[in-house]
Each structure stands twice: as C-alpha cells, then as structure tokens.
Amino acid sequence: MTEPLQKMEAASKLLELKNIDLSFGGVKAISNISFDVMEGEVRAIIGPNGAGKSSMLNVINGFYHPQQGEIWFDGKQRRSMKPYQIAYQGISRTFQNIALFKGMSVLDNIMTGRFTHMRKNMLWQALWKGPAEQEEIENREFVEDIIDFLEIQAIRKTPVGRLPYGLQKRVELGRALAAQPKMLLLDEPMAGMNVEEKEDMCRFILDVNDTFGTTIVLIEHDMGVVMDIADRVVVLDYGRKIGDGTPDVVRNDQTVIDAYLGVSH
Amino acid sequence: MSADFLYLVEVILNGLMAGVMYSLVALGFVLIFKASGIFNYAQGVMALFAALTLVGIQTGQVPFAHLINAIFGTNVHHFGWQVPTVLAIALTVGVMVLFAIIVERYILHHLVNQEPIILFMATIGLAYFMEGFGDIMWGSQIKTMDVGLPSGGSLWLEEYTQGWAAEGERYYGMYLDKLDMVASLVAIVLVVSLTIFSQYTTTGRALRAVADDHQAALSVGISLRTIWVIVWSIAGFVALVAGIMWGAKSGVQFSLSLIALKALPVLMLGGFTSIPGAIIGGLIIGVGEKLFEYAIGPLIGGATENWFAYVLALMFLVFRPQGLFGEKIIERV
Amino acid sequence: MFYRESGDFKKTYQKDSQTFPIKFDRMRYYFVLAVAFLVIPMFLTDYMANAVMIPFLVWAIAALGLNILVGYTGQLSLGTGGFMAVGAYATYKLMTAFPGMDMVTVILLSGLITAFVGAMFGLPSLRIKGFYLAVATLASQFFLVWLLNKVPWFYNNSASGQISAPEREMFGVIITGPHATPVAAYLFCLVFAVALAWLARNLTRGRLGRSWMAIRDMDIAAEIIGVNPLMAKLSAFAVSSFFIGIAGSLFFSVYLGAAEVTEAFGITVSFAVLFMIIIGGLGSIFGSFVGAAFMVLMPVLLKNVLVGGMGWPTDLAAHFEYIIVGGLIIIFLIVEPHGLAQMARVLKEKLRLWPFPH
C-alpha cells in the first residue's frame, strides 16, 4: 500500500470540505466535518447506518446546502449551487437506490449522461438534419465506447426497467461516466450484489480510475471491498468524523473499532 | 350600522355557506385520497349519480326507460308509485355501496401499484362512464330534488335584521337561504361523525393505518380490498349528501358534476389529506370568491367566480405547495 | 417473411437511429403519405372532409402538443382548451389586423404567441407537481376562457361575442371562410400535421427530448446529469403550447370558421385531448394520431350505427359515447397503460419474429 501514497503526494487536492455543518430542522446530520479528496484517488466514506454518509454526498453534489463550512472544488471556493450547475463543473454520481430513467432504453439513458457536452439549441434540434444530427452521432460514438467498456452491448436497446438489478447498477455507472466527470460519487455501488457482481463492479471502478484518471468517492458497507480498492478512507459516526487515513491506519484505529463493534460500558 | 356594512356581512355569510357546499364535495376527495392515495376525479359525478338515483327511486322512475323504449319501442317511464324519502335514501346508500364494490373489483383491484397519475386518469374515465350511465339509467332532463328540506330566504332573519341599519337608510334585512343553513348544519354533523368514526372505531383505525402505509397495514392483517370498499362507500355516502344539498339548491342536472372542479382548488388550499383542511379551504374559497366578485368583479366585467378559486389556489400553491393543513412534502434524495 | 431486419445491417449510427429502422415500415410510411396527399384529395367528399379528415388532423396536432407535455415530460395538463383558445384568438386578431398577411405566417405566429402564454402558465410547474399541477393548469383553462370572453378587444367588439374567420386564400385557392373548398382546407391542415409530426419527432429524439423524458422518469437524477428542471419544463410547456396553439388556430380558421370561446374551447376540449393521448399512447407520436383518429371516428360511427342504423334518439347515442369513452379509458389503463401505440409495437415485435414465438 505504498504506491497509492506516492500517487497522492504528487497530486493536488480536487475537493476540500472545511468544517461542514448540516442540520434538518433541529436534527444535526453532519457536524463540523472536514476532509479532502486528492485528484485521481479512490476515497471511501464508511460508517454505520445513519452516520451521515449519504448526506455528505448530497452536500458535495448540491442537493443539500450546509449551514456552515466551505467547499473547495478544483482550486476554487464553491458558491451555493444547484445540482445541475454542479454537473457542469464535472461531478456526477450514482444513487443508493437506482435512479435510472425507467421509460428509456439503456442507450438513451447513457446518452442523457452526455447532456452537459451537447450544445446545439432547440432550432437545430427541430431541424435535426445537419449540426444536431452530427453532434448526436459524435456523442453516440463516445457512448458506444462506454457501452463496450461496461460490456453491455447486447442490451443497449432494452428498456432499463426490464433489466436485472446488477445490470441496472452498471447502466447507472455508465450514465455517470458518460458525463466524463472529474469526480465520480458512488453511493453504495455494490449494495445487494452477489460476490461475482461485486467483483465485476470493483473491476469497473478500478478501471475507470486507472483509464480515465477519474477521482472516485464511494460509500460502501462491504469492508473487504473498501479495504481493497480505496486509497484513503474517511470514517463517520453520528455525523462526526472519527477516522481518516489509509485503510491500514483506519483498520487499527481504536475509535473506529469501538464505533463498529460497540464499547462495553 | 350602515347598510353597506350589513351588506358586506351578508356577502361574507353567503360566501361561508357556499364554501360549506364546496367542502361537502371536497370531503369525499379527501377520504379517498387519504385511504388509497387516489385522486378521485369522479367524486363530483358520484354526487350527481347519487342525486339522480335518489330522485329516480323516490319518484318511482323505471331505470333505463329511455333505452328500453328505444330498443323495444315501448313507452315506459314511471312505475307509478312514490317511495318515502327515508326508504329512498336508504336504497340509494345501498346503490352507492354496490357501486363501491364494483369499482373496487373491476377497476382498483386491477390498478394496484400503478402510478398515481394513471389512477387519476382512470377516475376521469370512471367519471365519464358514470355520467353516461347515470343519464341512460335515469334520463338527462333536469329534475327537482324534494326531500323535505326547507328552501327560500329566512323571513325571520330578514325581519330581525331590518332594524340594524342606521336611521333613514333603505335596508330590507339580511337574506340568507334556509337551505344553506341546513347544509351547514349537516356538514358539521358529517365532519364530527366522520372524525369520531375514524378516531374511535376499529374500522376507523384500520382506515388510518392503510392511509399511513399500505404494506404495513397488510402485514398486520388488514384487508386492503375491504378497506377500499368501505372508503368508497363512505365517499359515496358523502357524495349523496352533497348531491342532495346541491340538487335541492339548483336542481339535479349535468352541471352538478362540474362542482367537482370547484372542489379541486378547495383541496389545493386545504391539502389533500386533511378533513378540517377541506372545510376551511372551502370556506376560504367561498368567502374569497364572493368578496372578490363583490369588490372587484364589477370593475373587470364580472363572472370572476369562474376562475377566482383556481387562480387563488395557484398563487397559494406556489408559496405553500402542501396546502394549509396538508402534511409537509419532504423530498428525500 | 416480409417484416425482417436480418440482412439489413446498420453500418452507421445515423442509419441505426433512423425513425423507421425496418424497410417495410419505411415503405409503408411513404405509402401512407402518398395516399394522404394524392389519393384522398381525389375522393374527398364535403362530409368526409368536414366530419372526419379535417377534425382528425387538427386534433392530431393538439394531441401531439399535449403528448409532448404529458407523455414525454410527465407534466399533467388540463389547460389544453384554454391554450387552443389563445391560438384561435391570436389568429383572429392577426387576420383582422393584418389582412395582407398570408395564412402560414398567421398560424405560425399564433403558435408562437400561444407558446409564450403556455410558458407563462408553466412557471408554477417548478414548484408544484402531479395533481397539484393538473389543478393549477385548470386555472389557466378557466382564466384564459374568461379573459377572452370578457375583454371585447379580443373579439373586436362584435355584438355576439363570436369570432369568425375572414376569407383567405393560398395559391389562389380559398382555404378559410364560408366559401373554402374542403380539399384545399384538408391539404392545408395535412401539411401542418405532417410538418409538426416531423418536428415533434426531431425534438423528442435528441438532447431536448431526452431531458424531457429524464424529468418525467426521475427529476432528481435528471438534475445531477445537468438538466435544469426549470428550463426543461418551460421548454416543454412552450413547445407543447406552440403545437396546441396551431391546432386551435386551424380549428377556428379552417374547421369551425366561427367560434365562441366558452363553447368551442371549454374544459371538455381539455379532457378530449387528454383522452386521445391516453388511448393512443403516452409518449408516442404515432399514438397521438391514432388517439385523435379514434376520438373523431368513434362518435361518427356510433351515430351512424345507433341513430342511423338502429333508429335510436341522438341523445341516447351521445350518452353511450360517454360510457364507451369512459369505459375504454379504464380498460386501456388496466390492460395497456401505453395505449394503442404500444399494442402496435408489441404486434410489430411479434411480426418480426414470426413464425417463431421467440
């Protein structure tokens, strides 16, 4: 585990969260959490249920607006933004419960991921022939590469509603990838999968990270997976950060062990 | 007191009572929405159908007379007897229960787990079906509803208030329709009994359980199908009450089914899930449109009652999407 | 063995994404167009034109418009009648104010005006969803009809409160007014219907269409992909209203000739168009045409069978129409929520594999 450390030292910070506070009404979901994500690393967020992991992702991609704290992305402090503006900044994500467009085919779902890269306005699209079609075909080529990469060629015209769970998860990953994000947020990408599907998904995540150099932030409950693929891990509990570091460091941290195994009183 | 002020009071009182009439229809919507998440567009037509059935039974009409005559060339129309009001009402309630059973078995049962919008459109279909069916069964001519409710202005009130105006002003006293007053009383009784029913009876508890969570209710042994039949029956009963009141007020006719549309903004104000909301929403709409027509209507050509309720509800919604009393809509990511 | 895609290899993405990927479909499409443009005008009687063909085309355009909003974007609207009225009155004002303007311009401008009004009334859609939005669109229905009825400027102070279309010609043939030739009026509507269907197809297959469908299927996921919900919804309202405005414009100028807003564009119109797209198929361009054909033909057939054939009174037939429409809506929603278009699609699928079941 020395290699990732070296990788990090050379890289710069892509995302930095400083003293984030988030509460709903009177309930505190996140209190005073700070951590950073280096460019090109795989960063995992772990913690027991209700620790504030998903809220953290929602803060990063703009669904929730923290009451306090600063978010720095790509070297600039980020003002309060709507999720669709954040998509244009280069952050995309998948959801814990699959959030695909049920009425559309696999191809259309992934093509939708190209939204931020398509520019032709409504009039060109109304005419279709010419620039709009040209743009469509260029983006289709990109999408076909992703389809090849994820090995889902055979189902590209199938409506996503008909696909089994594991494949749907893969399509959702494809849609997020189609946006060519700088940073990819994965909310429990392996939840509910069997061992083989998990292995496939791990391979895709690592491949994405390797091939495109995409920075990845993921939430996962399977400790084996996290320890295997993450470069660094943040541990949350009750909305607080209780650990941060490489998998080895975190694994041997007493506070983390207590949080997971409980403390005898 | 000046006559203008008294007139204003009269407008408000009349608005309140018109509001009660809207609330009666809105109530039926809320019941069904709470228990099954279905936005029942057919509620207004149910009121029309119930009123038609009541009048038909009461006056001894031959059902489907029009159709029978067209097919067999006969000329039947009435059996020639009169059914006592109480018995006729009881029979109509029976018809509405039967209707609820049919709706559950042939429509809702097949649409379980469909999206709300599909269910909504199905109820629009149901509304059309019932409209045609009601007309074929009982004929489409306007009928008068006579169940012994008082009507006309209250002379007593007029005389009593005549002296309230300041000296020398021409004021003939306050005009309030007796029927409206009865309707208000009936609405109060209805709401109180519905509340008692849902709070203190086992069936009521089951209803609330189903409203909260279908699956959880199923898992503790509540039969969803039975509950839906009960809810639609109650909604049918409420529709009958609304049908009687509206029918006595303006005759039993096609336009009755359009009051359902007026109940929609009431629901938007009051929220789809709140019984008191339906009442207060109705009152606000009733008073609001009467006042608006009274104060601003003459300046812009009148007949503002056609749209005032919708626009008010629209503007209200933009600022408070869940209505006055609806449960807060929390969107989870 | 005629409905085959084997041997018909798509070598470019352009070919792969064409509207009719199967050759037989493509030929059939050109065949239908040829019949509509060349054959039908030769045999078109006045009755057929006025009772069937012209209303079918006009309603098909309205259904296309509503389908963009409801079927593709998932925003339920009950304001179609009001928007058609805006299109009709815009046409009337343009025709009377600028007598020299040719009809195509008048109709396109009417569509644009309606698009603007539609976008205005679409603004609340950002805050409210589902039924609430449906009820909010009722506000536009009632308010617009009231406004057009109450402000005399809209109907040029005519005593009857009616608007009636002056005579206009295209290429020397009269297409509006009492002396219009049915064939010319039919062709005029046909050109609009075909052009608008093509437009709808283009808009729904590309980036904009995908953003609409994304909003329909899951608005939260659409947002993280970069779709601005306000822009997607407003553009859907605007495009939809553009279509509906043109439908209203043609309905008034070519089909009715004269109209009174509360009668011609009431709430029943809104429901009728909604029914067309439910029966035809939500989110399908072909379905919009099928649904319109169904809703136009059914009353005509019923009338011919029940009144003409069996000698029933007309009002009884009208009541049966309600029962049948209502019943069909329920049956369709239960059996096939995606309408006739989906049934056609399933049939095609079967045909493609025939004679084998899988």
PDB file of C-alpha atoms in Angstrom, chain B residues 1-100:
ATOM      1  CA  MET B   1     -74.582  50.141  11.392  1.00  0.00           C
ATOM      2  CA  SER B   2     -74.554  51.292   7.825  1.00  0.00           C
ATOM      3  CA  ALA B   3     -76.391  49.353   5.177  1.00  0.00           C
ATOM      4  CA  ASP B   4     -73.135  48.886   3.233  1.00  0.00           C
ATOM      5  CA  PHE B   5     -71.542  47.195   6.172  1.00  0.00           C
ATOM      6  CA  LEU B   6     -74.538  44.963   6.677  1.00  0.00           C
ATOM      7  CA  TYR B   7     -74.469  44.073   3.030  1.00  0.00           C
ATOM      8  CA  LEU B   8     -70.813  43.151   3.333  1.00  0.00           C
ATOM      9  CA  VAL B   9     -71.639  40.910   6.274  1.00  0.00           C
ATOM     10  CA  GLU B  10     -74.321  39.297   4.161  1.00  0.00           C
ATOM     11  CA  VAL B  11     -71.850  38.676   1.345  1.00  0.00           C
ATOM     12  CA  ILE B  12     -69.428  37.063   3.766  1.00  0.00           C
ATOM     13  CA  LEU B  13     -72.106  34.891   5.344  1.00  0.00           C
ATOM     14  CA  ASN B  14     -73.325  33.764   1.949  1.00  0.00           C
ATOM     15  CA  GLY B  15     -69.747  33.066   0.949  1.00  0.00           C
ATOM     16  CA  LEU B  16     -69.250  30.943   4.041  1.00  0.00           C
ATOM     17  CA  MET B  17     -72.296  28.901   3.188  1.00  0.00           C
ATOM     18  CA  ALA B  18     -71.306  28.485  -0.447  1.00  0.00           C
ATOM     19  CA  GLY B  19     -67.973  27.363   0.934  1.00  0.00           C
ATOM     20  CA  VAL B  20     -69.691  24.693   3.008  1.00  0.00           C
ATOM     21  CA  MET B  21     -71.194  23.312  -0.176  1.00  0.00           C
ATOM     22  CA  TYR B  22     -67.754  23.095  -1.785  1.00  0.00           C
ATOM     23  CA  SER B  23     -66.409  21.479   1.341  1.00  0.00           C
ATOM     24  CA  LEU B  24     -69.035  18.756   1.128  1.00  0.00           C
ATOM     25  CA  VAL B  25     -67.613  17.665  -2.210  1.00  0.00           C
ATOM     26  CA  ALA B  26     -64.002  18.180  -1.154  1.00  0.00           C
ATOM     27  CA  LEU B  27     -64.608  15.937   1.832  1.00  0.00           C
ATOM     28  CA  GLY B  28     -65.240  12.960  -0.420  1.00  0.00           C
ATOM     29  CA  PHE B  29     -61.974  13.598  -2.238  1.00  0.00           C
ATOM     30  CA  VAL B  30     -60.010  13.737   0.985  1.00  0.00           C
ATOM     31  CA  LEU B  31     -61.475  10.488   2.311  1.00  0.00           C
ATOM     32  CA  ILE B  32     -60.466   8.517  -0.745  1.00  0.00           C
ATOM     33  CA  PHE B  33     -57.119  10.216  -1.145  1.00  0.00           C
ATOM     34  CA  LYS B  34     -56.176   9.554   2.453  1.00  0.00           C
ATOM     35  CA  ALA B  35     -57.042   5.893   2.326  1.00  0.00           C
ATOM     36  CA  SER B  36     -55.781   4.940  -1.101  1.00  0.00           C
ATOM     37  CA  GLY B  37     -53.701   7.768  -2.488  1.00  0.00           C
ATOM     38  CA  ILE B  38     -56.164   8.019  -5.346  1.00  0.00           C
ATOM     39  CA  PHE B  39     -57.224  11.408  -6.509  1.00  0.00           C
ATOM     40  CA  ASN B  40     -60.827  10.584  -7.307  1.00  0.00           C
ATOM     41  CA  TYR B  41     -61.924  12.908 -10.051  1.00  0.00           C
ATOM     42  CA  ALA B  42     -65.260  11.088 -10.212  1.00  0.00           C
ATOM     43  CA  GLN B  43     -66.357  12.440  -6.822  1.00  0.00           C
ATOM     44  CA  GLY B  44     -68.477  15.156  -8.433  1.00  0.00           C
ATOM     45  CA  VAL B  45     -70.116  12.712 -10.797  1.00  0.00           C
ATOM     46  CA  MET B  46     -70.744  10.406  -7.868  1.00  0.00           C
ATOM     47  CA  ALA B  47     -72.703  13.236  -6.264  1.00  0.00           C
ATOM     48  CA  LEU B  48     -74.691  13.675  -9.468  1.00  0.00           C
ATOM     49  CA  PHE B  49     -75.259   9.957  -9.808  1.00  0.00           C
ATOM     50  CA  ALA B  50     -76.364   9.632  -6.172  1.00  0.00           C
ATOM     51  CA  ALA B  51     -78.768  12.536  -6.561  1.00  0.00           C
ATOM     52  CA  LEU B  52     -80.176  11.111  -9.790  1.00  0.00           C
ATOM     53  CA  THR B  53     -80.636   7.731  -8.166  1.00  0.00           C
ATOM     54  CA  LEU B  54     -82.334   9.219  -5.135  1.00  0.00           C
ATOM     55  CA  VAL B  55     -84.777  11.220  -7.209  1.00  0.00           C
ATOM     56  CA  GLY B  56     -85.316   8.271  -9.529  1.00  0.00           C
ATOM     57  CA  ILE B  57     -86.151   5.873  -6.722  1.00  0.00           C
ATOM     58  CA  GLN B  58     -88.251   8.414  -4.882  1.00  0.00           C
ATOM     59  CA  THR B  59     -90.445   9.232  -7.844  1.00  0.00           C
ATOM     60  CA  GLY B  60     -90.642   5.618  -8.994  1.00  0.00           C
ATOM     61  CA  GLN B  61     -88.879   6.061 -12.313  1.00  0.00           C
ATOM     62  CA  VAL B  62     -88.228   2.997 -14.417  1.00  0.00           C
ATOM     63  CA  PRO B  63     -84.458   2.639 -14.705  1.00  0.00           C
ATOM     64  CA  PHE B  64     -83.133   2.621 -18.271  1.00  0.00           C
ATOM     65  CA  ALA B  65     -86.594   3.622 -19.502  1.00  0.00           C
ATOM     66  CA  HIS B  66     -85.083   5.574 -22.365  1.00  0.00           C
ATOM     67  CA  LEU B  67     -83.028   2.633 -23.527  1.00  0.00           C
ATOM     68  CA  ILE B  68     -85.866   0.126 -23.144  1.00  0.00           C
ATOM     69  CA  ASN B  69     -88.129   2.372 -25.149  1.00  0.00           C
ATOM     70  CA  ALA B  70     -85.537   2.765 -27.868  1.00  0.00           C
ATOM     71  CA  ILE B  71     -84.958  -0.958 -28.185  1.00  0.00           C
ATOM     72  CA  PHE B  72     -88.461  -2.365 -27.752  1.00  0.00           C
ATOM     73  CA  GLY B  73     -90.444   0.573 -28.997  1.00  0.00           C
ATOM     74  CA  THR B  74     -92.359   0.684 -25.693  1.00  0.00           C
ATOM     75  CA  ASN B  75     -93.226   3.779 -23.749  1.00  0.00           C
ATOM     76  CA  VAL B  76     -92.425   3.071 -20.113  1.00  0.00           C
ATOM     77  CA  HIS B  77     -91.318   5.806 -17.761  1.00  0.00           C
ATOM     78  CA  HIS B  78     -92.695   5.500 -14.225  1.00  0.00           C
ATOM     79  CA  PHE B  79     -93.839   2.636 -12.060  1.00  0.00           C
ATOM     80  CA  GLY B  80     -96.486   4.934 -10.735  1.00  0.00           C
ATOM     81  CA  TRP B  81     -95.569   4.843  -7.073  1.00  0.00           C
ATOM     82  CA  GLN B  82     -93.786   7.143  -4.678  1.00  0.00           C
ATOM     83  CA  VAL B  83     -91.156   5.806  -2.339  1.00  0.00           C
ATOM     84  CA  PRO B  84     -90.904   7.503   1.077  1.00  0.00           C
ATOM     85  CA  THR B  85     -87.857   9.748   1.368  1.00  0.00           C
ATOM     86  CA  VAL B  86     -86.147   7.806   4.152  1.00  0.00           C
ATOM     87  CA  LEU B  87     -86.509   4.498   2.330  1.00  0.00           C
ATOM     88  CA  ALA B  88     -85.315   6.086  -0.916  1.00  0.00           C
ATOM     89  CA  ILE B  89     -82.228   7.444   0.825  1.00  0.00           C
ATOM     90  CA  ALA B  90     -81.518   4.042   2.345  1.00  0.00           C
ATOM     91  CA  LEU B  91     -81.861   2.396  -1.060  1.00  0.00           C
ATOM     92  CA  THR B  92     -79.556   4.995  -2.627  1.00  0.00           C
ATOM     93  CA  VAL B  93     -76.945   4.315   0.027  1.00  0.00           C
ATOM     94  CA  GLY B  94     -77.272   0.662  -0.948  1.00  0.00           C
ATOM     95  CA  VAL B  95     -76.668   1.558  -4.581  1.00  0.00           C
ATOM     96  CA  MET B  96     -73.593   3.587  -3.645  1.00  0.00           C
ATOM     97  CA  VAL B  97     -72.189   0.660  -1.636  1.00  0.00           C
ATOM     98  CA  LEU B  98     -72.790  -1.600  -4.615  1.00  0.00           C
ATOM     99  CA  PHE B  99     -71.027   0.966  -6.743  1.00  0.00           C
ATOM    100  CA  ALA B 100     -68.074   0.953  -4.347  1.00  0.00           C
TER     101      ALA B 100
END
